[in-house]
Tab-separated table of C-alpha atoms in Angstrom:
chain	number	residue	atom	x	y	z
A	1	UNK	CA	68.977	200.278	93.719
A	2	UNK	CA	65.195	200.044	93.682
A	3	UNK	CA	63.611	202.765	95.825
A	4	UNK	CA	61.141	202.024	98.610
A	5	UNK	CA	57.127	202.763	97.943
A	6	UNK	CA	56.476	205.939	99.720
A	7	UNK	CA	54.142	204.242	102.268
A	8	UNK	CA	56.572	201.952	103.250
A	9	UNK	CA	59.296	204.405	103.276
A	10	UNK	CA	57.284	206.234	105.707
A	11	UNK	CA	56.864	203.575	107.978
A	12	UNK	CA	60.535	202.821	107.699
A	13	UNK	CA	61.210	206.430	109.121
A	14	UNK	CA	59.636	205.276	112.338
A	15	UNK	CA	60.743	201.845	112.621
A	16	UNK	CA	64.453	202.871	111.734
A	17	UNK	CA	64.831	205.375	114.814
A	18	UNK	CA	65.459	202.383	116.873
A	19	UNK	CA	65.273	202.781	120.654
A	20	UNK	CA	68.836	204.210	121.959
A	21	UNK	CA	68.362	201.906	125.109
A	22	UNK	CA	69.086	198.953	122.727
A	23	UNK	CA	73.005	200.312	122.673
A	24	UNK	CA	75.117	197.732	124.577
A	25	UNK	CA	78.269	195.936	124.286
A	26	UNK	CA	79.918	192.664	124.853
A	27	UNK	CA	82.081	190.279	126.761
A	28	UNK	CA	85.715	189.403	126.488
A	29	UNK	CA	87.826	186.529	127.851
A	30	UNK	CA	88.897	187.144	131.153
A	31	UNK	CA	92.433	185.893	131.363
A	32	UNK	CA	94.893	184.694	128.817
A	33	UNK	CA	93.553	180.910	128.104
A	34	UNK	CA	96.096	178.806	126.482
A	35	UNK	CA	94.638	178.209	122.934
A	36	UNK	CA	94.091	174.883	121.510
A	37	UNK	CA	96.014	173.780	118.303
A	38	UNK	CA	94.231	175.203	115.187
A	39	UNK	CA	94.949	175.811	111.625
A	40	UNK	CA	92.884	179.015	111.329
A	41	UNK	CA	93.421	182.685	112.642
A	42	UNK	CA	90.616	184.466	113.661
A	43	UNK	CA	89.900	188.294	113.410
A	44	UNK	CA	86.660	189.857	114.633
A	45	UNK	CA	84.937	193.179	113.731
A	46	UNK	CA	81.803	194.615	114.603
A	47	UNK	CA	79.905	195.938	118.035
A	48	UNK	CA	78.710	194.909	120.945
A	49	UNK	CA	77.301	191.403	119.410
A	50	UNK	CA	81.225	190.479	119.009
A	51	UNK	CA	82.935	192.743	121.407
A	52	UNK	CA	84.993	190.724	124.008
A	53	UNK	CA	86.855	193.294	126.048
A	54	UNK	CA	87.480	196.297	123.816
A	55	UNK	CA	85.290	198.702	126.172
A	56	UNK	CA	86.708	199.498	129.126
A	57	UNK	CA	85.533	199.066	132.656
A	58	UNK	CA	84.851	202.150	134.840
A	59	UNK	CA	84.071	203.340	138.000
A	60	UNK	CA	81.277	203.723	138.840
A	61	UNK	CA	79.626	201.228	136.315
A	62	UNK	CA	77.755	203.049	133.386
A	63	UNK	CA	75.714	201.481	130.415
A	64	UNK	CA	78.399	201.247	128.409
A	65	UNK	CA	80.662	199.210	130.972
A	66	UNK	CA	78.487	197.305	132.752
A	67	UNK	CA	79.834	194.056	130.854
A	68	UNK	CA	82.695	193.978	133.476
A	69	UNK	CA	80.247	193.921	136.270
A	70	UNK	CA	77.808	191.365	137.884
A	71	UNK	CA	75.330	189.695	136.659
A	72	UNK	CA	77.363	189.481	133.118
A	73	UNK	CA	79.556	186.492	133.031
A	74	UNK	CA	77.319	184.840	135.653
A	75	UNK	CA	77.530	181.499	134.163
A	76	UNK	CA	81.493	181.783	133.420
A	77	UNK	CA	83.218	178.461	132.848
A	78	UNK	CA	87.280	178.447	132.957
A	79	UNK	CA	89.591	176.923	130.405
A	80	UNK	CA	89.632	173.550	132.506
A	81	UNK	CA	85.925	173.477	132.394
A	82	UNK	CA	85.198	174.446	135.937
A	83	UNK	CA	82.443	177.108	136.683
A	84	UNK	CA	83.407	180.430	137.783
A	85	UNK	CA	80.169	181.980	138.921
A	86	UNK	CA	80.090	185.730	138.320
A	87	UNK	CA	83.228	186.302	136.345
A	88	UNK	CA	82.452	189.413	133.942
A	89	UNK	CA	84.587	188.918	130.982
A	90	UNK	CA	83.703	192.045	128.735
A	91	UNK	CA	81.057	190.284	126.867
A	92	UNK	CA	77.631	191.374	126.781
A	93	UNK	CA	76.113	188.062	128.128
A	94	UNK	CA	76.212	185.568	130.785
A	95	UNK	CA	79.080	183.621	129.227
A	96	UNK	CA	79.845	183.065	125.714
A	97	UNK	CA	78.885	184.845	122.433
A	98	UNK	CA	78.751	184.034	118.722
A	99	UNK	CA	82.338	184.848	117.782
A	100	UNK	CA	83.456	182.197	120.850
A	101	UNK	CA	81.095	179.542	119.226
A	102	UNK	CA	82.771	180.295	115.697
A	103	UNK	CA	86.156	180.357	117.315
A	104	UNK	CA	85.562	176.823	118.677
A	105	UNK	CA	84.358	175.492	115.206
A	106	UNK	CA	87.535	176.832	114.050
A	107	UNK	CA	89.643	174.671	116.602
A	108	UNK	CA	90.295	177.578	119.153
A	109	UNK	CA	89.187	177.356	122.767
A	110	UNK	CA	87.197	181.149	122.679
A	111	UNK	CA	87.283	184.031	120.666
A	112	UNK	CA	90.730	185.876	120.093
A	113	UNK	CA	91.631	188.418	122.523
A	114	UNK	CA	90.535	192.123	122.275
A	115	UNK	CA	92.593	194.589	120.720
A	116	UNK	CA	92.412	197.011	123.572
A	117	UNK	CA	93.800	194.365	126.116
A	118	UNK	CA	96.490	193.226	124.316
A	119	UNK	CA	100.284	194.724	124.448
A	120	UNK	CA	101.366	196.888	121.727
A	121	UNK	CA	103.014	195.422	118.818
A	122	UNK	CA	101.623	191.880	119.377
A	123	UNK	CA	98.920	189.729	118.207
A	124	UNK	CA	97.951	186.258	119.805
A	125	UNK	CA	98.418	183.401	117.610
A	126	UNK	CA	94.733	182.971	117.351
A	127	UNK	CA	94.014	186.300	116.048
A	128	UNK	CA	92.159	189.381	117.391
A	129	UNK	CA	88.922	191.020	118.219
A	130	UNK	CA	88.406	194.609	117.137
A	131	UNK	CA	84.951	194.926	117.508
A	132	UNK	CA	83.949	197.436	120.029
A	133	UNK	CA	80.054	197.756	121.947
A	134	UNK	CA	78.474	200.261	120.604
A	135	UNK	CA	79.990	201.088	117.411
A	136	UNK	CA	78.374	201.540	114.045
A	137	UNK	CA	78.969	200.801	110.443
A	138	UNK	CA	78.769	204.699	109.738
A	139	UNK	CA	80.035	207.432	112.116
A	140	UNK	CA	76.376	207.763	113.176
A	141	UNK	CA	76.121	206.671	117.028
A	142	UNK	CA	76.573	208.840	119.705
A	143	UNK	CA	79.510	206.806	121.005
A	144	UNK	CA	83.179	207.603	120.628
A	145	UNK	CA	83.984	204.214	119.423
A	146	UNK	CA	85.771	202.834	116.513
A	147	UNK	CA	83.435	202.576	113.473
A	148	UNK	CA	83.830	199.485	110.962
A	149	UNK	CA	86.429	201.693	108.829
A	150	UNK	CA	88.748	202.677	111.978
A	151	UNK	CA	88.716	198.878	112.861
A	152	UNK	CA	89.757	197.927	109.604
A	153	UNK	CA	92.273	200.442	109.381
A	154	UNK	CA	93.815	199.440	112.694
A	155	UNK	CA	93.871	195.698	111.281
A	156	UNK	CA	95.969	197.378	108.252
A	157	UNK	CA	98.318	199.091	110.280
A	158	UNK	CA	99.176	195.810	112.317
A	159	UNK	CA	99.770	193.888	108.908
A	160	UNK	CA	101.886	196.894	107.698
A	161	UNK	CA	104.188	196.802	110.620
A	162	UNK	CA	104.670	193.025	110.734
A	163	UNK	CA	102.364	192.386	114.020
A	164	UNK	CA	99.840	190.260	111.945
A	165	UNK	CA	102.276	188.238	109.725
A	166	UNK	CA	101.508	186.715	106.507
A	167	UNK	CA	101.283	183.270	107.788
A	168	UNK	CA	98.453	184.211	109.977
A	169	UNK	CA	96.817	185.628	106.976
A	170	UNK	CA	97.313	182.908	104.861
A	171	UNK	CA	94.820	181.011	107.142
A	172	UNK	CA	92.461	183.604	108.359
A	173	UNK	CA	88.759	183.847	108.847
A	174	UNK	CA	87.114	187.121	109.755
A	175	UNK	CA	83.755	188.049	111.098
A	176	UNK	CA	82.012	190.992	110.424
A	177	UNK	CA	78.921	191.251	113.077
A	178	UNK	CA	76.958	194.580	113.672
A	179	UNK	CA	73.585	194.582	115.104
A	180	UNK	CA	71.663	197.925	114.125
A	181	UNK	CA	73.335	200.859	115.682
A	182	UNK	CA	73.216	202.652	112.776
A	183	UNK	CA	69.242	202.577	112.974
A	184	UNK	CA	69.321	203.932	116.384
A	185	UNK	CA	71.730	206.835	116.443
A	186	UNK	CA	71.791	210.437	114.911
A	187	UNK	CA	72.113	209.067	111.156
A	188	UNK	CA	68.591	208.289	110.858
A	189	UNK	CA	67.164	211.291	112.667
A	190	UNK	CA	66.141	213.943	110.310
A	191	UNK	CA	65.073	211.716	107.126
A	192	UNK	CA	61.970	212.509	105.894
A	193	UNK	CA	61.223	210.921	102.565
A	194	UNK	CA	61.301	207.196	101.231
A	195	UNK	CA	64.276	208.239	99.078
A	196	UNK	CA	66.421	209.635	102.044
A	197	UNK	CA	66.002	206.341	104.095
A	198	UNK	CA	66.608	204.064	101.021
A	199	UNK	CA	69.702	206.086	100.358
A	200	UNK	CA	70.679	206.053	104.040
A	201	UNK	CA	70.358	201.795	104.160
A	202	UNK	CA	72.065	201.647	100.937
A	203	UNK	CA	74.906	203.784	102.378
A	204	UNK	CA	75.161	201.355	105.632
A	205	UNK	CA	75.207	198.023	103.539
A	206	UNK	CA	77.736	199.785	100.878
A	207	UNK	CA	80.056	200.744	103.828
A	208	UNK	CA	79.945	197.143	104.870
A	209	UNK	CA	80.539	195.522	101.167
A	210	UNK	CA	83.669	198.201	100.831
A	211	UNK	CA	85.429	197.202	104.049
A	212	UNK	CA	84.985	193.279	103.500
A	213	UNK	CA	86.469	193.820	99.866
A	214	UNK	CA	89.364	195.692	101.807
A	215	UNK	CA	89.699	192.655	104.417
A	216	UNK	CA	90.198	190.628	101.283
A	217	UNK	CA	92.726	192.688	99.555
A	218	UNK	CA	94.654	192.583	102.869
A	219	UNK	CA	94.961	189.151	102.549
A	220	UNK	CA	91.980	187.555	104.703
A	221	UNK	CA	91.196	184.601	103.265
A	222	UNK	CA	87.380	184.193	103.975
A	223	UNK	CA	84.932	186.706	105.356
A	224	UNK	CA	81.974	185.919	107.131
A	225	UNK	CA	79.400	188.640	107.096
A	226	UNK	CA	76.006	188.715	109.598
A	227	UNK	CA	72.960	190.003	108.235
A	228	UNK	CA	70.745	192.098	110.553
A	229	UNK	CA	68.690	190.131	113.087
A	230	UNK	CA	64.947	190.818	113.732
A	231	UNK	CA	65.509	193.704	115.839
A	232	UNK	CA	61.681	194.032	116.783
A	233	UNK	CA	62.023	190.706	118.796
A	234	UNK	CA	64.597	192.315	121.145
A	235	UNK	CA	63.501	193.055	124.418
A	236	UNK	CA	64.087	196.476	124.280
A	237	UNK	CA	61.095	196.502	121.637
A	238	UNK	CA	58.585	194.082	123.095
A	239	UNK	CA	58.672	195.386	126.592
A	240	UNK	CA	55.868	197.892	125.664
A	241	UNK	CA	53.472	194.812	124.720
A	242	UNK	CA	54.632	192.902	128.018
A	243	UNK	CA	56.966	190.801	125.982
A	244	UNK	CA	54.265	189.181	123.750
A	245	UNK	CA	54.939	189.951	120.289
A	246	UNK	CA	57.503	191.261	118.019
A	247	UNK	CA	57.405	194.635	116.366
A	248	UNK	CA	56.746	193.960	112.882
A	249	UNK	CA	57.678	197.148	111.460
A	250	UNK	CA	61.222	197.254	112.691
A	251	UNK	CA	61.757	193.632	111.593
A	252	UNK	CA	60.701	194.760	108.075
A	253	UNK	CA	63.321	197.319	108.236
A	254	UNK	CA	65.986	194.865	109.293
A	255	UNK	CA	64.803	192.822	106.105
A	256	UNK	CA	65.161	195.436	103.762
A	257	UNK	CA	68.802	196.305	105.299
A	258	UNK	CA	69.221	192.495	104.584
A	259	UNK	CA	67.902	192.491	101.042
A	260	UNK	CA	70.291	195.591	100.292
A	261	UNK	CA	73.090	193.562	101.857
A	262	UNK	CA	72.748	190.794	99.491
A	263	UNK	CA	72.752	193.197	96.617
A	264	UNK	CA	75.675	195.179	97.381
A	265	UNK	CA	77.842	192.029	98.597
A	266	UNK	CA	80.072	191.038	95.829
A	267	UNK	CA	79.122	187.405	94.921
A	268	UNK	CA	82.890	186.183	95.580
A	269	UNK	CA	83.481	182.403	96.852
A	270	UNK	CA	85.338	183.573	100.018
A	271	UNK	CA	82.549	185.764	101.378
A	272	UNK	CA	79.408	184.400	103.242
A	273	UNK	CA	76.571	185.819	104.539
A	274	UNK	CA	75.520	184.618	107.879
A	275	UNK	CA	71.782	184.202	108.303
A	276	UNK	CA	71.397	185.313	111.915
A	277	UNK	CA	68.045	187.013	110.968
A	278	UNK	CA	66.516	183.489	110.025
A	279	UNK	CA	68.397	181.693	112.867
A	280	UNK	CA	67.087	184.158	115.683
A	281	UNK	CA	63.434	184.036	114.020
A	282	UNK	CA	63.225	180.434	114.197
A	283	UNK	CA	63.906	180.814	117.863
A	284	UNK	CA	61.626	183.606	118.987
A	285	UNK	CA	59.348	184.917	115.994
A	286	UNK	CA	56.971	181.868	115.084
A	287	UNK	CA	53.351	180.922	115.950
A	288	UNK	CA	52.636	179.011	118.892
A	289	UNK	CA	53.637	175.442	118.677
A	290	UNK	CA	55.581	176.122	115.568
A	291	UNK	CA	59.363	176.981	115.476
A	292	UNK	CA	62.375	174.632	115.415
A	293	UNK	CA	63.090	171.924	118.265
A	294	UNK	CA	65.488	174.303	119.417
A	295	UNK	CA	63.270	176.954	120.158
A	296	UNK	CA	61.233	174.683	122.747
A	297	UNK	CA	63.940	174.749	125.312
A	298	UNK	CA	63.279	178.762	125.639
A	299	UNK	CA	60.253	179.421	127.996
A	300	UNK	CA	60.907	183.096	127.636
A	301	UNK	CA	61.534	183.858	124.214
A	302	UNK	CA	60.828	187.861	123.813
A	303	UNK	CA	61.479	188.919	127.733
A	304	UNK	CA	65.283	189.323	129.187
A	305	UNK	CA	66.757	187.243	131.821
A	306	UNK	CA	68.143	190.061	133.105
A	307	UNK	CA	65.486	193.219	133.314
A	308	UNK	CA	65.772	196.604	134.099
A	309	UNK	CA	63.340	198.025	136.448
A	310	UNK	CA	62.276	200.748	134.179
A	311	UNK	CA	62.277	201.302	130.397
A	312	UNK	CA	65.244	203.587	130.800
A	313	UNK	CA	67.295	201.479	132.778
A	314	UNK	CA	69.739	198.735	131.937
A	315	UNK	CA	70.798	195.353	133.065
A	316	UNK	CA	73.542	195.958	135.930
A	317	UNK	CA	72.578	199.436	136.940
A	318	UNK	CA	72.500	200.405	140.641
A	319	UNK	CA	71.320	203.365	142.489
A	320	UNK	CA	74.216	205.782	142.907
A	321	UNK	CA	73.544	206.737	146.477
A	322	UNK	CA	72.074	203.471	148.127
A	323	UNK	CA	73.783	200.661	145.753
A	324	UNK	CA	70.174	199.279	145.287
A	325	UNK	CA	70.116	196.880	142.439
A	326	UNK	CA	67.971	198.388	139.734
A	327	UNK	CA	67.206	195.116	137.884
A	328	UNK	CA	66.017	191.698	138.444
A	329	UNK	CA	68.062	188.554	137.363
A	330	UNK	CA	66.112	185.234	136.266
A	331	UNK	CA	67.019	181.885	138.151
A	332	UNK	CA	67.622	179.791	134.937
A	333	UNK	CA	69.128	181.908	132.087
A	334	UNK	CA	68.923	178.492	129.886
A	335	UNK	CA	65.103	179.201	129.612
A	336	UNK	CA	65.811	182.672	128.142
A	337	UNK	CA	66.669	183.419	124.684
A	338	UNK	CA	67.932	186.855	125.822
A	339	UNK	CA	70.120	187.992	128.391
A	340	UNK	CA	69.218	191.573	128.406
A	341	UNK	CA	67.363	194.017	126.505
A	342	UNK	CA	69.418	193.393	123.341
A	343	UNK	CA	71.810	190.411	123.295
A	344	UNK	CA	71.313	186.602	123.460
A	345	UNK	CA	72.029	184.464	126.633
A	346	UNK	CA	74.730	181.975	126.149
A	347	UNK	CA	71.972	179.431	125.652
A	348	UNK	CA	70.523	181.587	123.026
A	349	UNK	CA	73.833	182.120	121.199
A	350	UNK	CA	74.292	178.326	121.297
A	351	UNK	CA	70.831	177.555	119.932
A	352	UNK	CA	71.419	180.036	117.123
A	353	UNK	CA	75.064	178.870	116.234
A	354	UNK	CA	73.815	175.304	116.263
A	355	UNK	CA	71.568	175.991	113.239
A	356	UNK	CA	74.357	178.281	111.411
A	357	UNK	CA	77.146	175.585	112.210
A	358	UNK	CA	76.715	173.224	109.092
A	359	UNK	CA	76.872	175.963	106.319
A	360	UNK	CA	79.647	177.588	107.983
A	361	UNK	CA	81.549	174.788	108.346
A	362	UNK	CA	81.199	174.072	104.532
A	363	UNK	CA	82.208	177.524	103.746
A	364	UNK	CA	85.091	177.770	105.949
A	365	UNK	CA	86.528	174.194	105.014
A	366	UNK	CA	85.736	174.854	101.159
A	367	UNK	CA	88.958	175.119	99.077
């Protein structure tokens, strides 16, 4: 693997120690909706970009459980199409997330149920979500949540004991979606040389590749693997410049991760790298007046709809003694690409997935 130039590596040392405040998690389906008939079974692995309920609710609400409280789920719509405002579902957004849009593309109603909210020895016909908010690819984050290998191991055990059937595997699609917590946690602290930094990035991407290969060996027929989105454009990193520009150095770090991911990922026809970096960038990281037509709907591209009152806070936080809200929420979430400091709104995810839908369909439907 080609090593990074010294100057670039030193820059990476700074950019890869991402803001811990970016750690967040995602929403899951509230209630057991009857799934539409589908020929596909969907299994979801990753972190809060795909979690739909594996992190538990807590009392009081914390940064790692806020997805179960207002204002998360504020634009929820039930299975019959009726608005159910303020229905948190365990997702880190105001309604649907990436895995929901892919599930719909596969003929399902929404992302499959979260593993933690499913009865033992059972698996929904639509599949299962193992992704857990705050998780890393490696055991490098401060959160006690299952890393990628642990999620895949749980999946393996469910196949071994027959909970997940051969029939489900024969028509299965998996999503592996991580948003960069490995570059925000303890894994990169103390790295002082370009060689060390490059080796760490390589370790992360090789671990993704190893687990993707394991999924294929276990019988999954097709695997979608997200590359890393432009981290420097998230509100947690644009807040310091009043939400005006992306952090180009952090985006460079994401690009290096993505280049390495291409190199270590096997070129099998049943693995597809989902280019969320380009899809995000076309929405939020372009010159004034440029960008795709879809980007024009977003009047606020780099600022969050739900904004904490201080940089160390989070969307949904309340004062413990007075219950005063320590955040503000926008009136029109469909005009904002980002919901909170890290995660897109429903409208943001919808715009991203509109760009990605055609190649994804072609891959999934390919014999």
